Amino acid sequence: MIKALQLRINLNQERQADGLLQKAAFDLGMKPSEITGIKILRKSIDARKRQIMFNYKVEVYINESLPENSEYQFNYQDVSKAKPVHIIGFGPAGMYAALRCIELGYKPIVLERGKNVQDRRRDLKAINQDHFVNEDSNYCFGEGGAGTYSDGKLYTRSLKRGDVRRIFENLVYHGATDQILVDAHPHIGTNKLPKVVQNIRETIIRYGGEVHFETRVTNFSIKDQKIVALQLLDGTELDTEKVILATGHSARDIFYLLNDKNIKLEAKSFAMGVRVEHPQEIIDGIQYHCKGEKRDELLPAASYSLVQQVNDRGVYSFCMCPGGFIVPAATSNGEVVVNGMSPSKRNNKFANSGIVTEIKAERDLHKYEHFGPLKALEYQKDLERLAFTSGGRRQSAPGQRLTDFVEGRLSNSLNETSYQPGLKSAPLHSLLPKIIGGSLRKGFKAFGEKMKGYYTEEANIIGVESRTSSPVNIPRTDSLEHPEITNLYPCGEGGGYAGGIISAAMDGERCAEAATTNF
């Protein structure tokens, strides 16, 4: 017999090795010895009240053994001689598109402008220490895409776009901890995700697919509304029948290429703002009601999610990284972009989060209308150049104490930071456009009311957080093809169809299924 239960246990019960078993037996009115196993389906923490509770969704097995294997199986087969599908980009969308092609009996040929995960590390070191950006290998470009070295958070609200569990199970199949199958806000971690990504690449190659690094697509040959060949940076041309475009939200050269060829694009609303960084102990104290004390060892570094409407415009936290780092996410020299990440243990002494506000393409960008569908992209670029200049024309970023930003004064000194290239004090309250700066200042004040202690001079804000999503949409039909180029499948974050690792992976699978239909 299998019984489904919702269980709530406190910290003391969680500390006991058999705490969950005892609670399940009590709720079912039976002896613990009658329970042969408990399968945890979901786990979350409820810290709204002083007594912190752990919520479990479980299946209790009574006189019945737990299943040993996952119900998910991945039918990978030899596709070395099968029809090819070209996939441009090897982030989550491109990786999962390639894996799905193999299951469907087609050969994925992946073209990735960046380097593999190991070689990427040297280029990340160059950004942090030498302030030099390799425009093909950085925190955004390379094996695994932006997610590989930008946290590995797996939370998604895109539950209707595909089988979320299947995506998680495939990550576990490739080496991720099975804890991601139960955590309410699953996370792999920047230190562990590279190995998972490498394992995915090895699966693709083992079954006959191809993955080509340092291979940038620079042009398309188009005939009769189809891409017939891909031109590479080294001059090579590859004939093609199906193209999945999974280049991510920062591949601006692809947007320019499509626009130059008069291939339909649309400006897309997105969000921009700053990173805010607090000592983790402040956030722990607020969320776990333990100000002045260390959080309990059973509790993870505390996170938060905040949203406030300011003058009919949303201001909200984005990509919150407890126990994490702020990293330089520029993809070109001459710009400064910040992002956040956390290692698997989330044990750094800082908490950071993007705090961003909506930029609505249809009403906010009148001065950029002459850029047509690229107007939001050009607005984004201008703010990143501004951050570069105000940060000292290096990868050091403009920073300001949170209270100084809100109250409109230059910071005479800045707090310690996790951002390795360093900070330069700058008046972000006056440098940011009013539409962003004004909204953020009011938003921060409201957040301080919602989380007592959040609004503090011990926090820095750092600019700019500008790559929350693509500022360009590449349209597609219900069959997932571009409406004008019928064998082009815009995919993932770069097309405007995803907002994170899991939603991008699901979209990759969908595009693979669409591209291989009626091949």
Short mmCIF file of C-alpha atoms in Angstrom, two decimals:
data_model
loop_
_atom_site.label_atom_id
_atom_site.label_comp_id
_atom_site.label_asym_id
_atom_site.label_seq_id
_atom_site.Cartn_x
_atom_site.Cartn_y
_atom_site.Cartn_z
CA MET A 1 0.00 0.00 0.00
CA ILE A 2 1.16 3.54 -0.78
CA LYS A 3 -0.20 6.54 1.12
CA ALA A 4 0.29 10.15 -0.02
CA LEU A 5 0.89 12.58 2.84
CA GLN A 6 1.69 16.22 3.53
CA LEU A 7 3.92 16.40 6.60
CA ARG A 8 5.13 19.35 8.68
CA ILE A 9 8.01 18.92 11.10
CA ASN A 10 9.98 21.37 13.20
CA LEU A 11 13.73 21.86 13.48
CA ASN A 12 14.10 19.37 16.32
CA GLN A 13 12.23 16.68 14.38
CA GLU A 14 14.28 17.45 11.26
CA ARG A 15 17.42 16.98 13.33
CA GLN A 16 16.42 13.43 14.28
CA ALA A 17 17.43 10.67 11.86
CA ASP A 18 13.95 9.10 12.09
CA GLY A 19 12.00 12.34 12.54
CA LEU A 20 10.13 12.04 9.25
CA LEU A 21 9.39 8.36 9.84
CA GLN A 22 8.01 9.04 13.32
CA LYS A 23 5.83 11.87 12.04
CA ALA A 24 4.45 9.78 9.16
CA ALA A 25 3.66 6.88 11.50
CA PHE A 26 1.93 9.22 13.96
CA ASP A 27 -0.21 10.82 11.24
CA LEU A 28 -1.18 7.41 9.84
CA GLY A 29 -1.88 5.93 13.28
CA MET A 30 0.53 3.04 12.89
CA LYS A 31 3.86 1.80 14.20
CA PRO A 32 7.06 3.00 12.47
CA SER A 33 8.00 -0.65 11.93
CA GLU A 34 5.00 -1.05 9.62
CA ILE A 35 6.46 1.53 7.21
CA THR A 36 8.93 0.00 4.74
CA GLY A 37 10.00 3.28 3.14
CA ILE A 38 9.25 6.96 2.49
CA LYS A 39 9.68 8.59 -0.89
CA ILE A 40 10.11 12.36 -0.65
CA LEU A 41 8.39 14.15 -3.52
CA ARG A 42 8.82 17.75 -2.40
CA LYS A 43 10.54 19.61 0.42
CA SER A 44 10.32 23.27 1.37
CA ILE A 45 10.92 25.52 4.37
CA ASP A 46 8.22 27.68 5.95
CA ALA A 47 9.98 30.48 7.86
CA ARG A 48 7.06 32.91 8.06
CA LYS A 49 6.74 32.45 11.81
CA ARG A 50 9.35 32.24 14.55
CA GLN A 51 8.99 28.47 14.73
CA ILE A 52 10.46 27.34 11.42
CA MET A 53 8.80 24.32 9.81
CA PHE A 54 9.81 21.90 7.08
CA ASN A 55 7.04 20.94 4.67
CA TYR A 56 7.23 17.53 3.03
CA LYS A 57 5.11 15.96 0.34
CA VAL A 58 5.75 12.23 0.55
CA GLU A 59 4.59 8.78 -0.46
CA VAL A 60 4.64 6.32 2.44
CA TYR A 61 5.21 2.68 1.48
CA ILE A 62 3.48 0.22 3.82
CA ASN A 63 4.57 -3.40 3.50
CA GLU A 64 5.81 -2.57 0.03
CA SER A 65 9.31 -1.84 -1.32
CA LEU A 66 10.34 1.52 -2.75
CA PRO A 67 10.99 1.45 -6.51
CA GLU A 68 14.71 1.24 -7.23
CA ASN A 69 14.73 2.92 -10.65
CA SER A 70 13.31 6.13 -12.04
CA GLU A 71 10.22 5.85 -14.18
CA TYR A 72 12.01 8.08 -16.69
CA GLN A 73 14.14 6.36 -19.30
CA PHE A 74 16.11 8.11 -22.06
CA ASN A 75 16.15 6.20 -25.32
CA TYR A 76 19.45 7.34 -26.78
CA GLN A 77 20.46 5.55 -29.99
CA ASP A 78 23.24 5.62 -32.54
CA VAL A 79 22.55 8.51 -34.92
CA SER A 80 25.99 8.76 -36.51
CA LYS A 81 24.53 8.07 -39.96
CA ALA A 82 21.16 9.73 -39.47
CA LYS A 83 19.86 12.94 -41.02
CA PRO A 84 21.50 16.01 -39.44
CA VAL A 85 19.93 18.90 -37.57
CA HIS A 86 22.18 21.93 -37.06
CA ILE A 87 21.94 23.52 -33.62
CA ILE A 88 23.56 26.93 -33.13
CA GLY A 89 24.45 27.42 -29.48
CA PHE A 90 25.17 24.96 -26.67
CA GLY A 91 23.40 26.44 -23.69
CA PRO A 92 20.47 24.64 -22.01
CA ALA A 93 18.23 25.00 -25.07
CA GLY A 94 20.89 23.73 -27.46
CA MET A 95 21.96 20.88 -25.18
CA TYR A 96 18.44 19.56 -24.69
CA ALA A 97 17.60 20.04 -28.36
CA ALA A 98 20.60 17.85 -29.20
CA LEU A 99 19.66 15.16 -26.66
CA ARG A 100 16.08 15.07 -27.92
CA CYS A 101 17.24 14.81 -31.54
CA ILE A 102 19.19 11.68 -30.61
CA GLU A 103 16.13 10.14 -28.94
CA LEU A 104 14.13 10.88 -32.09
CA GLY A 105 16.74 9.31 -34.37
CA TYR A 106 18.38 12.42 -35.84
CA LYS A 107 22.00 13.56 -35.71
CA PRO A 108 22.58 16.86 -33.90
CA ILE A 109 25.48 18.95 -35.14
CA VAL A 110 26.11 21.62 -32.52
CA LEU A 111 28.00 24.80 -33.42
CA GLU A 112 29.14 26.72 -30.31
CA ARG A 113 31.09 29.97 -30.57
CA GLY A 114 32.65 29.55 -27.13
CA LYS A 115 34.96 27.02 -25.52
CA ASN A 116 34.38 23.87 -23.50
CA VAL A 117 33.86 24.18 -19.75
CA GLN A 118 37.48 23.58 -18.82
CA ASP A 119 38.99 26.07 -21.26
CA ARG A 120 36.33 28.64 -20.39
CA ARG A 121 37.78 28.98 -16.90
CA ARG A 122 40.89 30.77 -18.17
CA ASP A 123 38.79 33.38 -19.95
CA LEU A 124 36.68 33.96 -16.82
CA LYS A 125 39.89 34.47 -14.86
CA ALA A 126 41.00 37.04 -17.45
CA ILE A 127 37.78 39.03 -16.97
CA ASN A 128 38.07 39.00 -13.18
CA GLN A 129 41.79 39.69 -12.89
CA ASP A 130 42.90 41.35 -16.13
CA HIS A 131 39.65 43.15 -17.02
CA PHE A 132 39.76 41.60 -20.51
CA VAL A 133 36.65 40.15 -22.15
CA ASN A 134 37.03 37.39 -24.74
CA GLU A 135 33.98 38.13 -26.87
CA ASP A 136 33.42 34.44 -27.68
CA SER A 137 34.25 32.92 -24.29
CA ASN A 138 32.96 34.55 -21.11
CA TYR A 139 30.23 34.15 -18.50
CA CYS A 140 27.57 34.06 -21.25
CA PHE A 141 29.24 32.19 -24.13
CA GLY A 142 30.70 28.70 -24.06
CA GLU A 143 29.69 25.16 -23.20
CA GLY A 144 26.51 25.18 -21.13
CA GLY A 145 25.78 28.84 -21.84
CA ALA A 146 25.25 31.45 -19.14
CA GLY A 147 23.90 28.94 -16.63
CA THR A 148 27.13 26.94 -16.36
CA TYR A 149 28.99 29.61 -14.43
CA SER A 150 26.02 31.64 -13.32
CA ASP A 151 24.55 29.67 -10.46
CA GLY A 152 22.61 26.70 -11.83
CA LYS A 153 19.27 27.67 -10.25
CA LEU A 154 16.55 25.40 -11.60
CA TYR A 155 13.36 26.99 -10.32
CA THR A 156 10.77 27.61 -13.02
CA ARG A 157 7.16 28.71 -13.27
CA SER A 158 6.90 27.32 -16.83
CA LEU A 159 4.95 24.25 -15.78
CA LYS A 160 2.74 24.17 -18.89
CA ARG A 161 5.52 24.28 -21.50
CA GLY A 162 6.66 20.69 -21.13
CA ASP A 163 7.57 17.92 -18.73
CA VAL A 164 9.59 19.69 -16.03
CA ARG A 165 10.26 16.44 -14.17
CA ARG A 166 11.77 14.92 -17.31
CA ILE A 167 14.28 17.78 -17.53
CA PHE A 168 15.28 17.31 -13.89
CA GLU A 169 15.57 13.54 -14.28
CA ASN A 170 17.85 14.03 -17.27
CA LEU A 171 20.12 16.29 -15.21
CA VAL A 172 20.29 13.57 -12.55
CA TYR A 173 21.01 11.00 -15.29
CA HIS A 174 23.99 13.18 -16.22
CA GLY A 175 25.35 13.51 -12.71
CA ALA A 176 23.33 16.12 -10.83
CA THR A 177 22.32 15.31 -7.26
CA ASP A 178 18.87 13.73 -6.96
CA GLN A 179 18.10 16.37 -4.32
CA ILE A 180 16.99 18.60 -7.19
CA LEU A 181 14.03 16.27 -7.67
CA VAL A 182 12.55 17.20 -4.30
CA ASP A 183 13.68 20.72 -3.37
CA ALA A 184 11.06 23.40 -3.90
CA HIS A 185 13.81 25.72 -5.20
CA PRO A 186 16.36 23.30 -6.68
CA HIS A 187 19.93 24.38 -7.29
CA ILE A 188 22.99 22.55 -8.63
CA GLY A 189 25.65 25.16 -8.03
CA THR A 190 28.30 26.85 -10.14
CA ASN A 191 30.98 24.48 -8.88
CA LYS A 192 29.10 21.29 -9.83
CA LEU A 193 27.20 22.22 -12.99
CA PRO A 194 30.28 22.14 -15.30
CA LYS A 195 30.69 18.39 -14.78
CA VAL A 196 27.01 17.79 -15.58
CA VAL A 197 27.37 19.87 -18.74
CA GLN A 198 30.46 17.92 -19.77
CA ASN A 199 28.59 14.64 -19.26
CA ILE A 200 25.79 15.86 -21.55
CA ARG A 201 28.34 16.67 -24.24
CA GLU A 202 29.87 13.22 -23.89
CA THR A 203 26.45 11.58 -24.26
CA ILE A 204 25.80 13.52 -27.46
CA ILE A 205 29.14 12.48 -28.94
CA ARG A 206 28.87 8.86 -27.73
CA TYR A 207 25.65 8.38 -29.67
CA GLY A 208 26.90 9.91 -32.90
CA GLY A 209 26.18 13.61 -32.54
CA GLU A 210 28.79 16.32 -33.04
CA VAL A 211 29.76 19.27 -30.84
CA HIS A 212 32.07 21.89 -32.34
CA PHE A 213 33.54 24.54 -30.04
CA GLU A 214 35.06 27.88 -31.11
CA THR A 215 32.80 27.69 -34.15
CA ARG A 216 30.95 30.93 -34.70
CA VAL A 217 28.21 31.20 -37.32
CA THR A 218 28.56 34.54 -39.13
CA ASN A 219 26.14 34.30 -42.05
CA PHE A 220 23.23 32.40 -43.59
CA SER A 221 22.70 31.55 -47.23
CA ILE A 222 18.97 31.77 -47.90
CA LYS A 223 17.09 30.42 -50.92
CA ASP A 224 13.33 30.07 -51.37
CA GLN A 225 12.67 31.14 -47.77
CA LYS A 226 15.00 28.51 -46.36
CA ILE A 227 18.51 28.55 -44.93
CA VAL A 228 20.51 26.32 -47.25
CA ALA A 229 23.98 26.92 -45.80
CA LEU A 230 25.68 28.27 -42.68
CA GLN A 231 28.85 30.31 -43.04
CA LEU A 232 31.42 30.11 -40.25
CA LEU A 233 33.97 32.67 -39.10
CA ASP A 234 36.80 30.72 -40.76
CA GLY A 235 35.01 30.84 -44.12
CA THR A 236 33.68 27.28 -44.04
CA GLU A 237 30.20 26.72 -45.43
CA LEU A 238 27.94 23.96 -44.14
CA ASP A 239 24.92 22.81 -46.12
CA THR A 240 21.88 22.48 -43.90
CA GLU A 241 18.25 21.43 -43.96
CA LYS A 242 17.08 22.28 -40.44
CA VAL A 243 18.46 24.96 -38.09
CA ILE A 244 17.65 25.36 -34.40
CA LEU A 245 18.81 28.81 -33.31
CA ALA A 246 19.66 28.59 -29.59
CA THR A 247 22.23 31.36 -29.24
CA GLY A 248 21.03 32.91 -25.96
CA HIS A 249 19.96 36.42 -24.97
CA SER A 250 23.41 38.00 -25.44
CA ALA A 251 24.33 36.95 -28.99
CA ARG A 252 23.85 40.41 -30.40
CA ASP A 253 25.69 39.63 -33.64
CA ILE A 254 22.92 37.13 -34.49
CA PHE A 255 20.24 39.78 -33.95
CA TYR A 256 22.18 42.19 -36.18
CA LEU A 257 22.64 39.49 -38.83
CA LEU A 258 18.93 38.69 -38.94
CA ASN A 259 18.04 42.38 -39.04
CA ASP A 260 20.52 43.10 -41.85
CA LYS A 261 18.93 40.32 -43.88
CA ASN A 262 15.48 41.81 -43.28
CA ILE A 263 14.39 38.70 -41.42
CA LYS A 264 11.49 39.62 -39.17
CA LEU A 265 12.35 40.58 -35.58
CA GLU A 266 10.41 42.36 -32.85
CA ALA A 267 11.51 44.60 -29.99
CA LYS A 268 10.74 42.89 -26.69
CA SER A 269 10.04 44.31 -23.25
CA PHE A 270 12.54 43.23 -20.64
CA ALA A 271 13.93 44.43 -17.29
CA MET A 272 17.02 46.30 -16.11
CA GLY A 273 18.44 47.52 -12.84
CA VAL A 274 21.24 46.78 -10.42
CA ARG A 275 22.60 44.04 -8.16
CA VAL A 276 22.18 44.59 -4.44
CA GLU A 277 24.58 42.83 -2.08
CA HIS A 278 24.06 42.33 1.67
CA PRO A 279 26.06 40.37 4.22
CA GLN A 280 24.32 36.98 4.27
CA GLU A 281 23.92 37.20 8.04
CA ILE A 282 21.58 40.19 7.60
CA ILE A 283 19.27 38.24 5.28
CA ASP A 284 19.46 35.19 7.55
CA GLY A 285 18.54 37.33 10.55
CA ILE A 286 15.50 38.78 8.78
CA GLN A 287 14.20 35.57 7.24
CA TYR A 288 14.94 33.17 10.10
CA HIS A 289 14.16 35.58 12.99
CA CYS A 290 17.66 35.16 14.41
CA LYS A 291 19.15 38.66 14.28
CA GLY A 292 22.49 38.76 16.04
CA GLU A 293 22.77 34.98 16.03
CA LYS A 294 24.01 32.43 13.53
CA ARG A 295 21.31 30.55 11.66
CA ASP A 296 20.70 26.94 12.59
CA GLU A 297 23.04 24.55 10.76
CA LEU A 298 20.04 22.72 9.26
CA LEU A 299 18.90 25.86 7.48
CA PRO A 300 20.34 26.90 4.12
CA ALA A 301 21.51 30.45 3.46
CA ALA A 302 18.29 32.45 3.40
CA SER A 303 16.89 33.87 0.19
CA TYR A 304 14.11 36.33 -0.56
CA SER A 305 11.66 37.28 -3.28
CA LEU A 306 10.36 40.84 -3.42
CA VAL A 307 8.06 42.77 -5.72
CA GLN A 308 6.57 46.25 -5.60
CA GLN A 309 4.46 48.28 -8.02
CA VAL A 310 5.89 51.77 -8.54
CA ASN A 311 3.90 54.12 -10.79
CA ASP A 312 2.31 51.21 -12.68
CA ARG A 313 5.70 49.59 -13.17
CA GLY A 314 6.96 46.44 -11.49
CA VAL A 315 10.14 46.54 -9.40
CA TYR A 316 11.25 43.08 -8.30
CA SER A 317 14.10 40.83 -7.22
CA PHE A 318 15.60 38.65 -9.92
CA CYS A 319 18.02 35.71 -9.76
CA MET A 320 18.55 35.95 -5.99
CA CYS A 321 21.82 34.26 -4.95
CA PRO A 322 22.12 33.41 -1.25
CA GLY A 323 25.68 32.73 -0.11
CA GLY A 324 26.89 33.80 -3.53
CA PHE A 325 29.10 36.03 -5.65
CA ILE A 326 28.59 38.86 -8.10
CA VAL A 327 30.36 38.25 -11.41
CA PRO A 328 31.20 40.32 -14.52
CA ALA A 329 28.90 39.14 -17.32
CA ALA A 330 29.96 41.47 -20.17
CA THR A 331 30.28 39.91 -23.63
CA SER A 332 32.32 42.75 -25.16
CA ASN A 333 35.04 45.08 -24.01
CA GLY A 334 33.75 48.57 -23.32
CA GLU A 335 30.71 47.47 -21.30
CA VAL A 336 30.05 46.44 -17.70
CA VAL A 337 27.32 43.93 -16.86
CA VAL A 338 26.83 42.20 -13.52
CA ASN A 339 25.19 38.91 -12.67
CA GLY A 340 25.05 36.63 -9.64
CA MET A 341 25.94 33.03 -8.87
CA SER A 342 26.19 30.63 -5.92
CA PRO A 343 28.27 27.52 -5.25
CA SER A 344 26.36 24.37 -4.33
CA LYS A 345 26.85 24.90 -0.57
CA ARG A 346 25.88 28.56 -0.80
CA ASN A 347 28.47 29.26 1.86
CA ASN A 348 29.86 32.63 0.80
CA LYS A 349 29.34 35.46 3.30
CA PHE A 350 27.29 37.62 0.94
CA ALA A 351 23.78 37.48 -0.48
CA ASN A 352 23.05 39.22 -3.76
CA SER A 353 20.09 39.72 -6.03
CA GLY A 354 19.18 41.60 -9.14
CA ILE A 355 16.68 44.36 -8.39
CA VAL A 356 15.17 45.36 -11.69
CA THR A 357 12.29 47.26 -13.20
CA GLU A 358 10.25 46.74 -16.33
CA ILE A 359 11.26 48.44 -19.56
CA LYS A 360 8.28 48.38 -21.87
CA ALA A 361 9.33 48.40 -25.51
CA GLU A 362 6.10 49.92 -26.75
CA ARG A 363 6.08 52.98 -24.49
CA ASP A 364 9.50 53.62 -22.91
CA LEU A 365 11.94 53.80 -25.82
CA HIS A 366 10.74 56.66 -28.02
CA LYS A 367 14.28 58.06 -28.44
CA TYR A 368 15.35 54.70 -29.88
CA GLU A 369 12.54 54.18 -32.36
CA HIS A 370 14.91 54.65 -35.32
CA PHE A 371 16.58 51.37 -34.38
CA GLY A 372 13.35 49.54 -35.19
CA PRO A 373 13.18 46.03 -33.69
CA LEU A 374 16.62 46.54 -32.10
CA LYS A 375 15.60 49.58 -30.06
CA ALA A 376 15.53 47.75 -26.72
CA LEU A 377 18.91 46.17 -27.48
CA GLU A 378 20.45 49.60 -28.19
CA TYR A 379 18.99 51.00 -24.98
CA GLN A 380 20.51 48.08 -23.10
CA LYS A 381 23.90 48.68 -24.73
CA ASP A 382 23.91 52.37 -23.82
CA LEU A 383 23.45 51.62 -20.12
CA GLU A 384 26.21 49.01 -20.21
CA ARG A 385 28.58 51.55 -21.78
CA LEU A 386 27.57 54.06 -19.09
CA ALA A 387 28.44 51.50 -16.42
CA PHE A 388 31.83 50.91 -18.07
CA THR A 389 32.64 54.61 -18.09
CA SER A 390 31.44 55.32 -14.55
CA GLY A 391 33.22 52.21 -13.27
CA GLY A 392 36.61 53.50 -14.41
CA ARG A 393 36.70 52.13 -17.98
CA ARG A 394 37.59 48.65 -16.72
CA GLN A 395 35.54 45.71 -15.54
CA SER A 396 35.35 47.38 -12.13
CA ALA A 397 31.70 48.31 -11.63
CA PRO A 398 30.01 51.48 -10.39
CA GLY A 399 28.79 51.02 -6.84
CA GLN A 400 26.97 52.92 -4.11
CA ARG A 401 25.74 52.19 -0.61
CA LEU A 402 22.06 51.31 -0.76
CA THR A 403 21.01 54.12 1.57
CA ASP A 404 23.09 56.68 -0.36
CA PHE A 405 21.47 55.58 -3.62
CA VAL A 406 17.97 56.02 -2.25
CA GLU A 407 18.78 59.32 -0.54
CA GLY A 408 20.63 60.74 -3.54
CA ARG A 409 24.22 61.20 -2.38
CA LEU A 410 27.61 59.91 -3.48
CA SER A 411 29.12 57.25 -1.20
CA ASN A 412 32.38 58.31 0.39
CA SER A 413 33.22 54.65 0.93
CA LEU A 414 31.78 51.30 -0.12
CA ASN A 415 31.22 48.07 1.76
CA GLU A 416 33.27 44.95 1.16
CA THR A 417 32.09 43.08 -1.94
CA SER A 418 32.32 39.67 -3.59
CA TYR A 419 32.75 41.29 -7.03
CA GLN A 420 36.34 40.42 -7.93
CA PRO A 421 37.15 43.18 -10.47
CA GLY A 422 36.30 45.70 -7.76
CA LEU A 423 33.96 48.65 -7.30
CA LYS A 424 34.25 52.37 -7.96
CA SER A 425 32.01 54.78 -6.09
CA ALA A 426 29.61 56.43 -8.53
CA PRO A 427 26.36 58.42 -8.24
CA LEU A 428 24.08 55.76 -9.70
CA HIS A 429 21.07 57.68 -8.41
CA SER A 430 21.76 60.35 -11.05
CA LEU A 431 23.48 58.24 -13.72
CA LEU A 432 20.67 55.75 -14.25
CA PRO A 433 17.74 56.94 -16.38
CA LYS A 434 14.89 58.22 -14.23
CA ILE A 435 12.65 55.43 -15.45
CA ILE A 436 15.03 52.94 -13.79
CA GLY A 437 16.68 54.91 -10.98
CA GLY A 438 13.49 56.55 -9.75
CA SER A 439 11.59 53.27 -9.74
CA LEU A 440 14.38 51.43 -7.93
CA ARG A 441 14.73 54.09 -5.23
CA LYS A 442 11.03 53.84 -4.37
CA GLY A 443 11.17 50.07 -4.66
CA PHE A 444 14.05 49.78 -2.20
CA LYS A 445 12.20 51.90 0.35
CA ALA A 446 9.18 49.64 0.04
CA PHE A 447 11.35 46.53 0.38
CA GLY A 448 12.77 47.97 3.59
CA GLU A 449 9.23 48.12 5.00
CA LYS A 450 8.51 44.54 3.96
CA MET A 451 11.82 43.18 5.31
CA LYS A 452 12.90 45.12 8.38
CA GLY A 453 16.66 45.50 8.21
CA TYR A 454 16.92 45.09 4.42
CA TYR A 455 17.29 48.84 3.88
CA THR A 456 20.74 49.40 5.35
CA GLU A 457 23.99 51.22 4.67
CA GLU A 458 25.72 47.82 4.99
CA ALA A 459 24.41 46.90 1.53
CA ASN A 460 25.92 47.97 -1.79
CA ILE A 461 24.16 48.37 -5.10
CA ILE A 462 26.22 47.58 -8.19
CA GLY A 463 25.43 48.40 -11.80
CA VAL A 464 24.21 47.32 -14.17
CA GLU A 465 21.99 44.23 -14.13
CA SER A 466 20.94 44.32 -17.75
CA ARG A 467 20.83 40.77 -19.15
CA THR A 468 17.70 39.52 -17.43
CA SER A 469 16.23 38.36 -20.75
CA SER A 470 16.48 39.02 -24.45
CA PRO A 471 15.56 42.55 -25.62
CA VAL A 472 14.62 41.04 -29.00
CA ASN A 473 11.99 38.49 -29.95
CA ILE A 474 12.54 36.26 -32.98
CA PRO A 475 8.96 35.39 -33.98
CA ARG A 476 7.81 31.89 -34.77
CA THR A 477 4.59 30.19 -35.81
CA ASP A 478 2.59 27.53 -33.99
CA SER A 479 4.87 24.96 -35.66
CA LEU A 480 7.83 26.78 -34.01
CA GLU A 481 9.28 27.84 -37.38
CA HIS A 482 10.12 31.43 -38.19
CA PRO A 483 7.19 32.87 -40.21
CA GLU A 484 9.50 33.82 -43.10
CA ILE A 485 12.37 31.30 -42.93
CA THR A 486 10.58 27.99 -42.79
CA ASN A 487 13.44 25.75 -41.63
CA LEU A 488 14.64 28.11 -38.88
CA TYR A 489 13.51 27.33 -35.34
CA PRO A 490 14.15 30.23 -32.91
CA CYS A 491 14.68 28.64 -29.53
CA GLY A 492 15.18 29.38 -25.84
CA GLU A 493 16.13 32.67 -24.24
CA GLY A 494 17.65 34.13 -27.41
CA GLY A 495 14.37 33.83 -29.26
CA GLY A 496 12.41 35.21 -26.33
CA TYR A 497 10.83 31.88 -25.36
CA ALA A 498 12.45 31.06 -22.04
CA GLY A 499 13.58 32.67 -18.81
CA GLY A 500 16.04 30.25 -17.24
CA ILE A 501 17.74 26.88 -17.46
CA ILE A 502 14.65 24.68 -17.20
CA SER A 503 12.33 26.66 -19.46
CA ALA A 504 15.13 26.91 -22.04
CA ALA A 505 15.74 23.15 -21.85
CA MET A 506 12.04 22.44 -22.35
CA ASP A 507 11.94 24.77 -25.32
CA GLY A 508 14.99 23.01 -26.77
CA GLU A 509 13.16 19.70 -26.64
CA ARG A 510 10.07 21.21 -28.26
CA CYS A 511 12.11 22.73 -31.07
CA ALA A 512 13.88 19.42 -31.69
CA GLU A 513 10.51 17.69 -31.95
CA ALA A 514 9.24 20.38 -34.34
CA ALA A 515 12.39 20.38 -36.50
CA THR A 516 12.32 16.61 -36.96
CA THR A 517 8.64 16.44 -37.88
CA ASN A 518 8.13 15.85 -41.62
CA PHE A 519 11.90 15.94 -42.20
#
